[in-house]
XYZ file of C-alpha atoms in Angstrom:
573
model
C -30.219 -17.676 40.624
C -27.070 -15.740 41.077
C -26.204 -12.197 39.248
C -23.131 -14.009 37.641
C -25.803 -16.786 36.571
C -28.587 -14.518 34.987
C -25.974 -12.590 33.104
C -24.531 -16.119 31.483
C -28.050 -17.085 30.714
C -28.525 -13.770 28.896
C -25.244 -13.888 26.556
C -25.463 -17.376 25.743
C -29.506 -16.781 24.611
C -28.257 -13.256 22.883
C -24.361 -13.533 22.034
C -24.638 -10.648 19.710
C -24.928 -8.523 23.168
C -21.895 -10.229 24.382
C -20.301 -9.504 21.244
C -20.873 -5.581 21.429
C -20.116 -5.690 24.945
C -17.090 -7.082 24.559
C -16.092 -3.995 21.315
C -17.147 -1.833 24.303
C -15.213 -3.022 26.853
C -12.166 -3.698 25.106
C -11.755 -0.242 23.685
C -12.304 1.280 26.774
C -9.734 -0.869 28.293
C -7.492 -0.429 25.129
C -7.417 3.505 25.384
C -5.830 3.167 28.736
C -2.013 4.619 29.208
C 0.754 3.373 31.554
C 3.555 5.678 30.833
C 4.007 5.234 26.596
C 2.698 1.835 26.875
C -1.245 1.606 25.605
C -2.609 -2.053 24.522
C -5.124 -0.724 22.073
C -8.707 -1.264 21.445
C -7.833 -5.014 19.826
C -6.005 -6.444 22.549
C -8.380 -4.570 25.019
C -11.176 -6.772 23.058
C -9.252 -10.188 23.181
C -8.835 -9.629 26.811
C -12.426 -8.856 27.206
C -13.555 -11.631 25.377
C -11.661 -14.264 27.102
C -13.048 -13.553 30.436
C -16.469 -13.182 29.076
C -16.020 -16.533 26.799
C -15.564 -18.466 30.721
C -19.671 -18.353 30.812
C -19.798 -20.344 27.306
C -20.896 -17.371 25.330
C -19.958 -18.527 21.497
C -20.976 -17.032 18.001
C -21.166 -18.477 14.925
C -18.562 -19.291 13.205
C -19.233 -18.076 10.139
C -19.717 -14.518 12.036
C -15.719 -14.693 12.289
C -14.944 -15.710 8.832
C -16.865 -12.687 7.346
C -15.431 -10.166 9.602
C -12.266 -10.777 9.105
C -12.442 -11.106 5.292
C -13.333 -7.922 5.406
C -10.525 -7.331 7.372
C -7.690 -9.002 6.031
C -8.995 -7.604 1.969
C -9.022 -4.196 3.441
C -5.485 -4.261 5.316
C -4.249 -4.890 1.707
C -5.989 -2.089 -0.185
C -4.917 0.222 2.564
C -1.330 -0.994 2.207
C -1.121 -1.744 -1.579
C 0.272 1.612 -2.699
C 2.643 1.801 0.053
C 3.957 -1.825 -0.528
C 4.595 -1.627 -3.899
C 6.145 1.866 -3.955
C 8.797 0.536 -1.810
C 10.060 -2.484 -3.719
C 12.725 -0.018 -4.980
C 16.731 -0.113 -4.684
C 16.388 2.580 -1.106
C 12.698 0.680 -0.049
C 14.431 -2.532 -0.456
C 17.396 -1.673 1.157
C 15.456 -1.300 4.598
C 13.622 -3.711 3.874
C 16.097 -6.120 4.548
C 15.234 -5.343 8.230
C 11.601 -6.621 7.608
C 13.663 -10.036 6.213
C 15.691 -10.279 9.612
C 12.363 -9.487 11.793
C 10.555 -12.638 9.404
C 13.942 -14.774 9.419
C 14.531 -14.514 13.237
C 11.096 -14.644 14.196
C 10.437 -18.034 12.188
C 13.668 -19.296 14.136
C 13.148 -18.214 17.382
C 9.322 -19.834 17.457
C 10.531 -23.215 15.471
C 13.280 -23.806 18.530
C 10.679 -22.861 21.157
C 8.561 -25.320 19.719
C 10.798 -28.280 19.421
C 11.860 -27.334 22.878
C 9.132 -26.270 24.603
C 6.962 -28.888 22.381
C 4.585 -26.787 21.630
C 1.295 -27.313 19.269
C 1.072 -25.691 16.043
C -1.450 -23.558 17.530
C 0.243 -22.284 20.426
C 3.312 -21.262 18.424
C 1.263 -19.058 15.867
C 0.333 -17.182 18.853
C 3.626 -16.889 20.404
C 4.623 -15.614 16.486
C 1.698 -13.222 16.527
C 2.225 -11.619 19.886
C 5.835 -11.539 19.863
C 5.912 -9.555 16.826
C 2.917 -7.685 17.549
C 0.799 -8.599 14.940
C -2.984 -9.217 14.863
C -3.614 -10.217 11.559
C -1.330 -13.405 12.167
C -3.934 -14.519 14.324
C -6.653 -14.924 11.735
C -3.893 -16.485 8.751
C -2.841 -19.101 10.923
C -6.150 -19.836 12.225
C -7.603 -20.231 8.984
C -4.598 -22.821 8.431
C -5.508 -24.602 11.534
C -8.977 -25.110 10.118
C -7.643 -26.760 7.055
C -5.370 -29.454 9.037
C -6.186 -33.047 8.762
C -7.644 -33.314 12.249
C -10.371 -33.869 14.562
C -12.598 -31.052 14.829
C -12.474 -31.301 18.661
C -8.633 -30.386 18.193
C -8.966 -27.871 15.411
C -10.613 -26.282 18.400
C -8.459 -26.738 20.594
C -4.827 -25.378 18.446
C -7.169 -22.109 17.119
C -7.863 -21.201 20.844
C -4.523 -21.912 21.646
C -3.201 -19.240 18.868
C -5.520 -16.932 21.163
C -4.672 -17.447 24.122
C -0.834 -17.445 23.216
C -1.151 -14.147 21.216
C -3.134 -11.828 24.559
C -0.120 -13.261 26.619
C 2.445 -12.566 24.487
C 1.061 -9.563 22.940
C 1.412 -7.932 25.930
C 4.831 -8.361 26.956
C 6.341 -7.866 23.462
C 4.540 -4.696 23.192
C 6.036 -3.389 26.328
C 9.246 -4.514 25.532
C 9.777 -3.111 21.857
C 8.408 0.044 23.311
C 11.164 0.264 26.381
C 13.728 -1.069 23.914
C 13.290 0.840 20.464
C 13.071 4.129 22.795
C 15.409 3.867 25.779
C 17.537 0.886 25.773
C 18.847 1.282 22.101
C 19.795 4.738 22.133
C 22.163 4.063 24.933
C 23.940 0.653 22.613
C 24.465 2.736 19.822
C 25.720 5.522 22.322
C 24.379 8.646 20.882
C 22.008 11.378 22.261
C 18.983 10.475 20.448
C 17.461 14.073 20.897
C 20.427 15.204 19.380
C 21.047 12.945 16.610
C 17.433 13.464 15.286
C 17.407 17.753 15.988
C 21.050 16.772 13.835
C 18.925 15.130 11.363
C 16.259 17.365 11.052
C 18.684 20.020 10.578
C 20.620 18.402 7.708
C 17.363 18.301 5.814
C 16.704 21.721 5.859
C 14.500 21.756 8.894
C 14.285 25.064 11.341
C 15.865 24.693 14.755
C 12.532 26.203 16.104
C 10.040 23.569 14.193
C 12.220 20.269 14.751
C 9.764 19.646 17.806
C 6.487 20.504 15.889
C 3.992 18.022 15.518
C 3.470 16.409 11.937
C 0.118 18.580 11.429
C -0.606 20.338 8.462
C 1.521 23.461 8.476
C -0.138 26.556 8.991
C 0.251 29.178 5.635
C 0.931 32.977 6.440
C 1.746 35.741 4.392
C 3.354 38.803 5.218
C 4.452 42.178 3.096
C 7.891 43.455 3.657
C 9.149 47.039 2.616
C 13.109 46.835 1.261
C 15.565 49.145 2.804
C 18.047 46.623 3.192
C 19.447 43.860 1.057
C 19.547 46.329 -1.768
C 20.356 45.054 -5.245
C 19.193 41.285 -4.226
C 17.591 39.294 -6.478
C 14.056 37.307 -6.429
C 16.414 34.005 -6.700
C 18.407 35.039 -3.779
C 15.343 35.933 -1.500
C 13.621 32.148 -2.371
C 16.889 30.426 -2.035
C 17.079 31.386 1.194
C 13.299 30.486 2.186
C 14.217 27.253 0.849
C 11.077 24.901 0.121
C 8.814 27.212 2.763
C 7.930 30.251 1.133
C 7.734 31.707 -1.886
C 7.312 35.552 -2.984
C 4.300 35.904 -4.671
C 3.841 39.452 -5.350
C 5.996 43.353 -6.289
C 4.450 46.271 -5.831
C 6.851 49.219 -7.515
C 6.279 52.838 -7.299
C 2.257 51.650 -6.288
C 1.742 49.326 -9.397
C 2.042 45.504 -8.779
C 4.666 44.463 -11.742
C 5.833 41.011 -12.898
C 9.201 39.582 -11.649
C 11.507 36.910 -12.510
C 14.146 35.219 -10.366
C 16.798 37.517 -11.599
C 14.400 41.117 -10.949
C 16.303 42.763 -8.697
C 14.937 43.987 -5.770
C 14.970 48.223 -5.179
C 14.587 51.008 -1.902
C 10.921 51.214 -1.651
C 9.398 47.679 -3.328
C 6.750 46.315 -1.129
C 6.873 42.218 -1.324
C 4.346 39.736 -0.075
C 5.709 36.425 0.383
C 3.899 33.156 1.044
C 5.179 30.531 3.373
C 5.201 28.230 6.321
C 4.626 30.141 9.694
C 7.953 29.115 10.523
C 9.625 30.304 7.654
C 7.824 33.444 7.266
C 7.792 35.001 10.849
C 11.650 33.966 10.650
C 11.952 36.230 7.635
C 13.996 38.951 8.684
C 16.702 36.730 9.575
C 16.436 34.643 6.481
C 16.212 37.197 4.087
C 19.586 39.406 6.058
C 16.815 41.607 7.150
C 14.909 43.121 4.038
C 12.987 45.803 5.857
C 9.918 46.937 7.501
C 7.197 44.219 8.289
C 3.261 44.320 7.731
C 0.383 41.559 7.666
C -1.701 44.103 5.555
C -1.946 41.576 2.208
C -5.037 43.343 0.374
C -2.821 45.385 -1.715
C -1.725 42.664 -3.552
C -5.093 41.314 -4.292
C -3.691 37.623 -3.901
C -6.155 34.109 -3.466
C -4.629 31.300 -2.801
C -5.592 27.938 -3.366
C -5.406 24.719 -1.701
C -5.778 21.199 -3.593
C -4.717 17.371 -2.788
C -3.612 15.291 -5.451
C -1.790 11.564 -5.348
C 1.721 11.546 -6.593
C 2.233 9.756 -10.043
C 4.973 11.246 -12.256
C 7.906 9.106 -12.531
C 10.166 12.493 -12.886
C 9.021 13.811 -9.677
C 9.985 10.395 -7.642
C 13.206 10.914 -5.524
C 12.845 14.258 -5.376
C 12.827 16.691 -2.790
C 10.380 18.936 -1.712
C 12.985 21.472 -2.631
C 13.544 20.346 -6.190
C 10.371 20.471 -7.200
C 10.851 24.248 -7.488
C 14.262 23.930 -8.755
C 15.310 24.567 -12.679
C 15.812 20.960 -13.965
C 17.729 19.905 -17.424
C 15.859 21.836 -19.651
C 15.724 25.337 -17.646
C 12.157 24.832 -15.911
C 11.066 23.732 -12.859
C 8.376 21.121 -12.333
C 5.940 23.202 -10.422
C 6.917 26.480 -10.341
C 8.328 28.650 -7.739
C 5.093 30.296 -6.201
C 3.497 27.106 -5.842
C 3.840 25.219 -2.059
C 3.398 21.998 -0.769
C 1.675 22.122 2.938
C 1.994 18.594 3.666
C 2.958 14.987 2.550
C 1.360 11.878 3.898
C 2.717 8.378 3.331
C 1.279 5.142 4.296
C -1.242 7.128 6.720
C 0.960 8.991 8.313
C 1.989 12.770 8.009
C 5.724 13.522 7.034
C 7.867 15.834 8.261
C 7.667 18.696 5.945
C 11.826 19.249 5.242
C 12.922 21.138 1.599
C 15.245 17.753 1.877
C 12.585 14.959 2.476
C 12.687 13.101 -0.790
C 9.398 12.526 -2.277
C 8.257 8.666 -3.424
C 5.265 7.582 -5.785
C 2.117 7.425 -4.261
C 2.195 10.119 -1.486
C -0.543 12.540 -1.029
C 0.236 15.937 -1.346
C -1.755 18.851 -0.489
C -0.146 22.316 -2.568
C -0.472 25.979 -2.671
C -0.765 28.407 -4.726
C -3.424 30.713 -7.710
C -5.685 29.122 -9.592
C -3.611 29.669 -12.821
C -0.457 27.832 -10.891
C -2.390 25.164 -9.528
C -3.725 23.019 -12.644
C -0.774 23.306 -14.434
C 1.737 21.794 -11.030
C -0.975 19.001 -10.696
C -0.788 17.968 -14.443
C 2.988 17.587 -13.956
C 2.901 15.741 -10.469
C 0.336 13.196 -10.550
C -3.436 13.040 -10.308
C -5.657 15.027 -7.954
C -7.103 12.779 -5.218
C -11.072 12.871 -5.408
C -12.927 12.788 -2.152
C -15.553 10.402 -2.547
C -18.298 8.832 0.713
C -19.509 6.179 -1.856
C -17.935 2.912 -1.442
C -17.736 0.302 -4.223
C -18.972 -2.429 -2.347
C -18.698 -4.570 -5.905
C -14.938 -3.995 -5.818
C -14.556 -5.394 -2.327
C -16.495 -8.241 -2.643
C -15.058 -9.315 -6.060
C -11.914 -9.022 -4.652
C -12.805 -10.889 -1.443
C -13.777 -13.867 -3.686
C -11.073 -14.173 -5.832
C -8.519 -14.388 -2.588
C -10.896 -17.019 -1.192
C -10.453 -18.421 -4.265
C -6.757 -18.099 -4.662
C -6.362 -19.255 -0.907
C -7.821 -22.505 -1.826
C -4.822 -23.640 -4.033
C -1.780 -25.631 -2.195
C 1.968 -26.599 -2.955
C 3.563 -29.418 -2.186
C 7.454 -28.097 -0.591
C 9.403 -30.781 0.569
C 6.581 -32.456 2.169
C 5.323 -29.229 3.670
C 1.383 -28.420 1.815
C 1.435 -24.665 2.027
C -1.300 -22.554 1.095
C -1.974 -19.047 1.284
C -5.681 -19.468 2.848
C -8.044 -17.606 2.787
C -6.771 -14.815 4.568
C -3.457 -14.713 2.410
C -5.473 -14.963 -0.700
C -8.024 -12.333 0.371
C -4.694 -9.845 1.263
C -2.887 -10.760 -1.800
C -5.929 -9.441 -4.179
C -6.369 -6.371 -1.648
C -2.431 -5.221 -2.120
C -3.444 -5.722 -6.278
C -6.442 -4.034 -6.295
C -5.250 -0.732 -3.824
C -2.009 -0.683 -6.168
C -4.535 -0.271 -9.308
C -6.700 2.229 -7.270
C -3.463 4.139 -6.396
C -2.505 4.502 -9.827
C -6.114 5.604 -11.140
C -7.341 7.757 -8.094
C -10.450 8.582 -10.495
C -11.701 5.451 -10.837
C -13.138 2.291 -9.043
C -12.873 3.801 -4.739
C -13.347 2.537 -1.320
C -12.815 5.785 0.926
C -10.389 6.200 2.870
C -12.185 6.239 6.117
C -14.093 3.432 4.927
C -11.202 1.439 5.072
C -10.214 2.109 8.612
C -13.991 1.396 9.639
C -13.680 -2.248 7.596
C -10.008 -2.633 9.389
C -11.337 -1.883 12.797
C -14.566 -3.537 13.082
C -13.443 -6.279 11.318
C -10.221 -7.434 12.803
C -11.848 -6.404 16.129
C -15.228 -8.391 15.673
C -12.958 -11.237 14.568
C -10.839 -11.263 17.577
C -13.763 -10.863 20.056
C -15.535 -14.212 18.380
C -12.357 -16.294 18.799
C -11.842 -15.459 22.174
C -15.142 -15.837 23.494
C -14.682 -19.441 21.859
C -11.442 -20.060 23.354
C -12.307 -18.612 26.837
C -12.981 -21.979 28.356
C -9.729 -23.501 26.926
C -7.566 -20.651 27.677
C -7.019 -21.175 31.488
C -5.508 -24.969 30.961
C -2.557 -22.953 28.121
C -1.619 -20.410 30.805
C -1.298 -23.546 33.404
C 0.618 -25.814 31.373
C 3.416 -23.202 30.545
C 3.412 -20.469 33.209
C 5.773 -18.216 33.261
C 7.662 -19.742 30.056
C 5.520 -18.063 27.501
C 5.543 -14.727 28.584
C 9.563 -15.039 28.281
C 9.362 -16.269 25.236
C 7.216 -13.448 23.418
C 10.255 -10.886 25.453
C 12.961 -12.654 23.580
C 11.177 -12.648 20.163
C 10.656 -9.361 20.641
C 14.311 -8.321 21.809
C 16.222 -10.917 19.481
C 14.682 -9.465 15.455
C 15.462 -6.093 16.498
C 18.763 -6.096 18.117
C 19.677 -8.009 15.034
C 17.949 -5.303 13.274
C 20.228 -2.960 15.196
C 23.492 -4.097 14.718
C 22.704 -4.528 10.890
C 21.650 -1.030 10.110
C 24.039 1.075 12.291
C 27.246 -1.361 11.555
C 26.052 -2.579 7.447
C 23.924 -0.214 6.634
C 25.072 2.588 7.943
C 21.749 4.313 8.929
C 21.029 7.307 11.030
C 20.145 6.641 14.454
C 16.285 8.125 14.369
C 15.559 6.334 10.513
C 16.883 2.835 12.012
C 14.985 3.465 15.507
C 11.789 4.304 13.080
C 11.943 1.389 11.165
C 12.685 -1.092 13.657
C 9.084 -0.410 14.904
C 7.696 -0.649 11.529
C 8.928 -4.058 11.482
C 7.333 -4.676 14.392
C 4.000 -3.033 13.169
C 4.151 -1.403 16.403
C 2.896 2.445 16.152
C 3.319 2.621 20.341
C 6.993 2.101 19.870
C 6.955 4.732 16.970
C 5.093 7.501 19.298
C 7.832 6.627 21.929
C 10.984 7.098 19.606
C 9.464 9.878 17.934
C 8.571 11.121 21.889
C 12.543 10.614 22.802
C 13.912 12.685 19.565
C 11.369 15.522 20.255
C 10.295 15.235 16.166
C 9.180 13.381 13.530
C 12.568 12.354 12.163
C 12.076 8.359 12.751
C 8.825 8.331 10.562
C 11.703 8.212 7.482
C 12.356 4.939 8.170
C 8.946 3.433 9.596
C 6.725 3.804 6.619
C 8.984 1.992 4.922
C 8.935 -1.294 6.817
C 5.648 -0.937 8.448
C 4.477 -1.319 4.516
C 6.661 -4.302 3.914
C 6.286 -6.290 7.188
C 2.220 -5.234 7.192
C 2.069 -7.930 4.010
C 4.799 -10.472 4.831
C 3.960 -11.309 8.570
C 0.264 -11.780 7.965
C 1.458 -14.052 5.072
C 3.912 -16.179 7.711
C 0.542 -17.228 9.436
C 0.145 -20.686 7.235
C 3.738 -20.971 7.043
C 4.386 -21.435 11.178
C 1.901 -23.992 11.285
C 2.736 -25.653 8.469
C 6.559 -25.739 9.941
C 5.336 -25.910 13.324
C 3.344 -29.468 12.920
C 6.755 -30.730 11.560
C 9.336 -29.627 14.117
C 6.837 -30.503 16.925
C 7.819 -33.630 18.416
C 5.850 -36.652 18.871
C-alpha cells in the first residue's frame, strides 16, 4: 500500500482528523501575504479541503448544518447594533452603495447564467466569490437543499457553489484590492495621500498623528509654568487643545484653587493638563507658548480614571467628539470639560480619534477623567459596557431555533417560492437579538470574543465539510468552464464598484478616502480596507467602511436564496 493510500484509508475511517487538518492547513495557508493581497484562514480552508476531499474523505452532514448555525446566528448578533444604527438619513445615504453592489451583482450573475448556462449552483458561487462573501455560500446552499430535485443533484449544484466560490474568491479579492487602492485613485485623479492627510486635517486631526495607527491613544500629562500668554483664559487654553486635552488642575501662590473657563490665567500659575500624547507634547505651540515645561504631576495629587461604556443617549448622537465638551442650549456641556474620550470603536473596528469625527449610537467609548467626573459623563452618554466570560448559551440557541423556524416559511413572487432558509432566518433573529443586547448592555450577553470564536470556527468548520464533499466533483466545474469563470468573478468585482465610484464622487459628492472606504465595505473585503487605508497613510477611509460593511454584512448573505431562486428560472433548458 502506497503513502497516498494509507493516509486515505485513515481520513475516511477518522474524518474528524481530516477535518482539523484541514482548519490547520488552511489557516496556515490563509496567513500567507503576496504584496497586500492575503486569502485568509477561510479560503485557505476551502482550498485545503478540496484537495483533501479527492481521497473521499466526507463528514456528516448534519456536522455542517450545526456549524454554521452557529455561524450565520452569530454574524447577526455581532452586526445587529451596527446595522440598525445606520438605517439613518447619513447611514442610508451610503448605503445606497450597498444597493448598487446587490443590484449589479444580481445582474451581472443572472446574464452570466443565461449566457454561460450555468446551474443554480454554480452561479451562487460565482455571486459569493465575486463579491467576496462567505456566508453566501452556506444561504444558498441551504436553498439548494430545499429544491425539488434528486438528491444525487442537490449534490451536485451545492458542490458546485464551492467550487465556483474558491475560484472566484480568489480573483475578486485580488482585484477589489488592486482596484479600491491603486486604480481608483488615479480615475478620480486626486493624490489619495493627500486628499485623506486633507481630510484628516479638516477634522481637527494633527499633521504629525494623521499616519498613526487606530490604537488606543496613549494619555500624558504634563505641568506648565505661565510666563507667557498672560491674561488668557481656561476657555482659550482648551479651545485650542481642541477634543485632546483638557486642564485639570491650578496651583496659585502653592495652593491648588478651583477654576472656571473664564479664570484667567497669571505670571507664576503652575497648570497640569491632561491629553493625547500628541496634543500634549505639542503644547507649547498650541497654547502660543505658555511657559516652562515639567512631567513632575504629584503636586497636583490627580487619579485618573479609565471606564468603557456603550453609547445610548439620543442627544449625544451626531455629535462630535468635540461637542461633547461644548456648552449646549441650556449653558452645560454633556460631559464636562476635564473628562476625555481615548478611543471610539464601531462595528469592530477602532476610529480615528478627530475632535470632528461625529459620534453614532452604539459605539464603544472608553473616557477619562476623576472618579467624581466619571459617573456623572456615563449617566449622560449611555450605559457602561460590562465585561462578562459567561456566555448565555440559552440566548443563542433560542435564537437559533426561532430563525430555523422562521426560515421554514415561503412566498409565492411571481412564480418564484422564496424563503429565507435557515441561514436567513437564523441571521434575521441574530441582527434582533444583538440590537436588544446593544440597547441593554446589562442584561442577557454573549462576549464579545465569544462571538468571533462562534464566527470563526463555525463558518470555517462549515466550509471545510462542504469542500471535502465537493472535492471529487470539483475538478469536472473547473473543466467545463476554464478560464471563463475566473473572468467572470473579475468583472463582478470591477463592475458594482466602479458603479459605486462614479455614484459617490459625481451624486454624492463624497470625499475620496470615505467613498474608497466604503466601497470595500460593500465588498466585505477588510484586505481592500488595509490597502486604501495603507495608500492614504491613515485611518480616514474607515468613515465610510463601517457603514456599508454593516449594511452589505446582512443583505448579501440574505441574496443567497434569492440567486438560486432567480437562477433556476433564467437558466435555460
Amino acid at each position: 500500500m502506497t503513502l497516498l493510500g494509507w493516509v486515505g484509508d485513515v481520513l475516511r475511517a477518522h474524518p474528524e482528523i481530516a477535518l482539523f487538518l484541514c482548519l490547520s492547513i488552511g489557516y496556515a495557508i490563509g496567513q500567507i501575504k503576496f504584496g497586500p493581497i492575503q486569502l485568509g484562514g477561510i479560503c485557505g480552508t476551502l482550498i485545503t479541503a478540496l484537495f483533501v476531499g479527492q481521497l473521499g474523505v466526507t463528514l456528516e452532514a448534519g456536522v455542517k448544518n450545526v456549524f454554521f448555525m452557529l455561524f450565520i446566528f452569530a454574524l447577526g448578533y455581532a452586526g445587529g447594533p451596527q446595522f440598525f444604527a445606520n438605517l439613518n438619513a447619513k447611514g442610508l445615504r451610503i448605503g445606497i452603495l450597498c444597493l448598487i453592489e446587490v443590484v449589479v451583482v444580481l445582474a451581472l450573475v443572472l446574464g452570466a447564467t443565461h449566457f454561460m448556462r450555468l446551474d443554480p449552483g454554480t452561479a451562487a458561487g460565482l455571486m459569493a466569490g465575486a463579491a467576496t462573501e462567505s456566508a453566501v455560500v452556506g444561504t444558498a446552499t441551504d436553498a439548494i437543499s430545499k429544491l425539488a430535485l434528486p438528491a444525487e443533484q442537490i449534490k451536485q449544484l451545492q458542490a458546485n457553489v464551492v467550487t465556483a466560490y474558491s475560484i472566484t474568491y480568489i480573483f475578486g479579492l485580488i482585484t477589489i484590492v488592486v482596484v479600491t487602492s491603486q486604480i481608483f485613485p488615479i480615475l478620480l485623479r486626486v493624490n489619495l495621500r493627500e486628499e485623506a492627510e486633507k481630510l484628516w486635517k479638516t477634522m481637527g486631526g494633527r499633521e504629525e498623528d494623521a499616519g498613526a495607527s487606530a490604537a488606543t491613544p496613549e494619555l500624558v500629562g504634563r505641568v506648565y509654568e505661565v510666563t507667557a500668554d498672560i491674561g488668557g483664559t481656561v476657555a482659550r487654553l482648551s479651545a485650542r487643545l481642541q477634543a485632546s486635552g483638557s486642564m485639570q488642575g491650578l496651583i496659585r501662590g502653592g495652593k491648588k484653587i478651583d477654576f472656571t473657563p473664564d479664570t484667567r490665567l497669571q505670571p507664576g500659575d503652575r497648570l497640569l493638563v491632561i491629553g493625547h500624547r500628541g496634543a500634549v507634547v505639542d503644547m507649547a505651540e498650541a497654547a502660543a507658548g505658555l511657559g516652562r515645561e515639567s512631567a513632575d504631576t504629584n503636586d497636583f495629587g490627580l487619579v485618573l480614571q479609565g471606564t468603557e461604556l456603550v453609547l445610548r443617549n439620543k442627544a449625544a448622537h451626531g455629535l462630535t467628539v468635540r461637542q461633547l465638551s461644548q456648552p449646549r442650549a441650556g449653558g452645560q456641556s454633556l460631559v464636562g470639560n476635564s473628562v476625555l474620550v481615548s478611543q471610539v470603536e464601531r462595528g469592530g473596528q477602532l476610529m480615528p480619534l478627530l475632535p470632528d469625527l461625529q459620534l453614532q449610537l452604539g459605539d464603544k467609548l472608553r473616557i477619562h477623567g476623576t472618579a467624581q467626573e466619571l459617573a456623572p459623563a456615563v449617566s449622560a452618554l449611555g450605559e457602561p459596557m460590562l465585561k462578562s466570560t459567561k456566555t448565555n448559551i440559552a440566548l443563542a440557541s433560542i435564537g437559533i431555533v426561532l430563525g430555523v423556524w422562521i426560515g421554514m416559511f415561503s412566498a409565492n413572487f411571481g412564480g418564484v417560492a422564496l424563503s429565507l432558509g435557515t441561514g436567513g432566518g437564523a441571521l434575521l433573529t441574530g441582527l434582533v437579538f444583538g440590537w436588544y443586547q446593544a440597547k441593554h448592555p446589562s442584561r442577557l450577553s454573549i462576549p464579545e470574543d465569544a462571538l468571533n470564536l462562534l464566527k470563526d470556527i463555525g463558518l470555517a468548520t462549515f466550509i471545510a465539510c462542504v469542500g471535502l464533499a465537493s472535492g471529487p466533483q470539483a475538478l469536472d466545474l473547473v473543466h467545463k468552464y476554464g478560464i471563463s469563470l475566473p473572468l467572470m468573478g473579475v468583472a463582478i468585482a470591477v463592475l458594482p464598484a466602479l458603479c459605486s465610484l462614479f455614484v459617490g464622487h459625481v451624486l454624492l459628492k463624497f470625499e475620496a478616502p470615505v467613498l474608497l472606504g466604503a466601497i470595500a465595505g460593500q465588498q466585505c473585503s477588510t484586505p481592500a480596507l488595509s490597502a486604501i487605508q495603507s495608500a492614504a497613510g491613515n485611518t480616514t477611509p474607515l468613515l465610510g467602511y463601517t457603514i456599508t460593511y454593516a449594511i452589505s454584512n446582512v443583505i448579501l448573505p440574505l441574496m443567497g436564496p434569492v440567486i438560486v431562486a432567480l437562477a433556476s428560472l433564467v437558466q435555460p433548458h
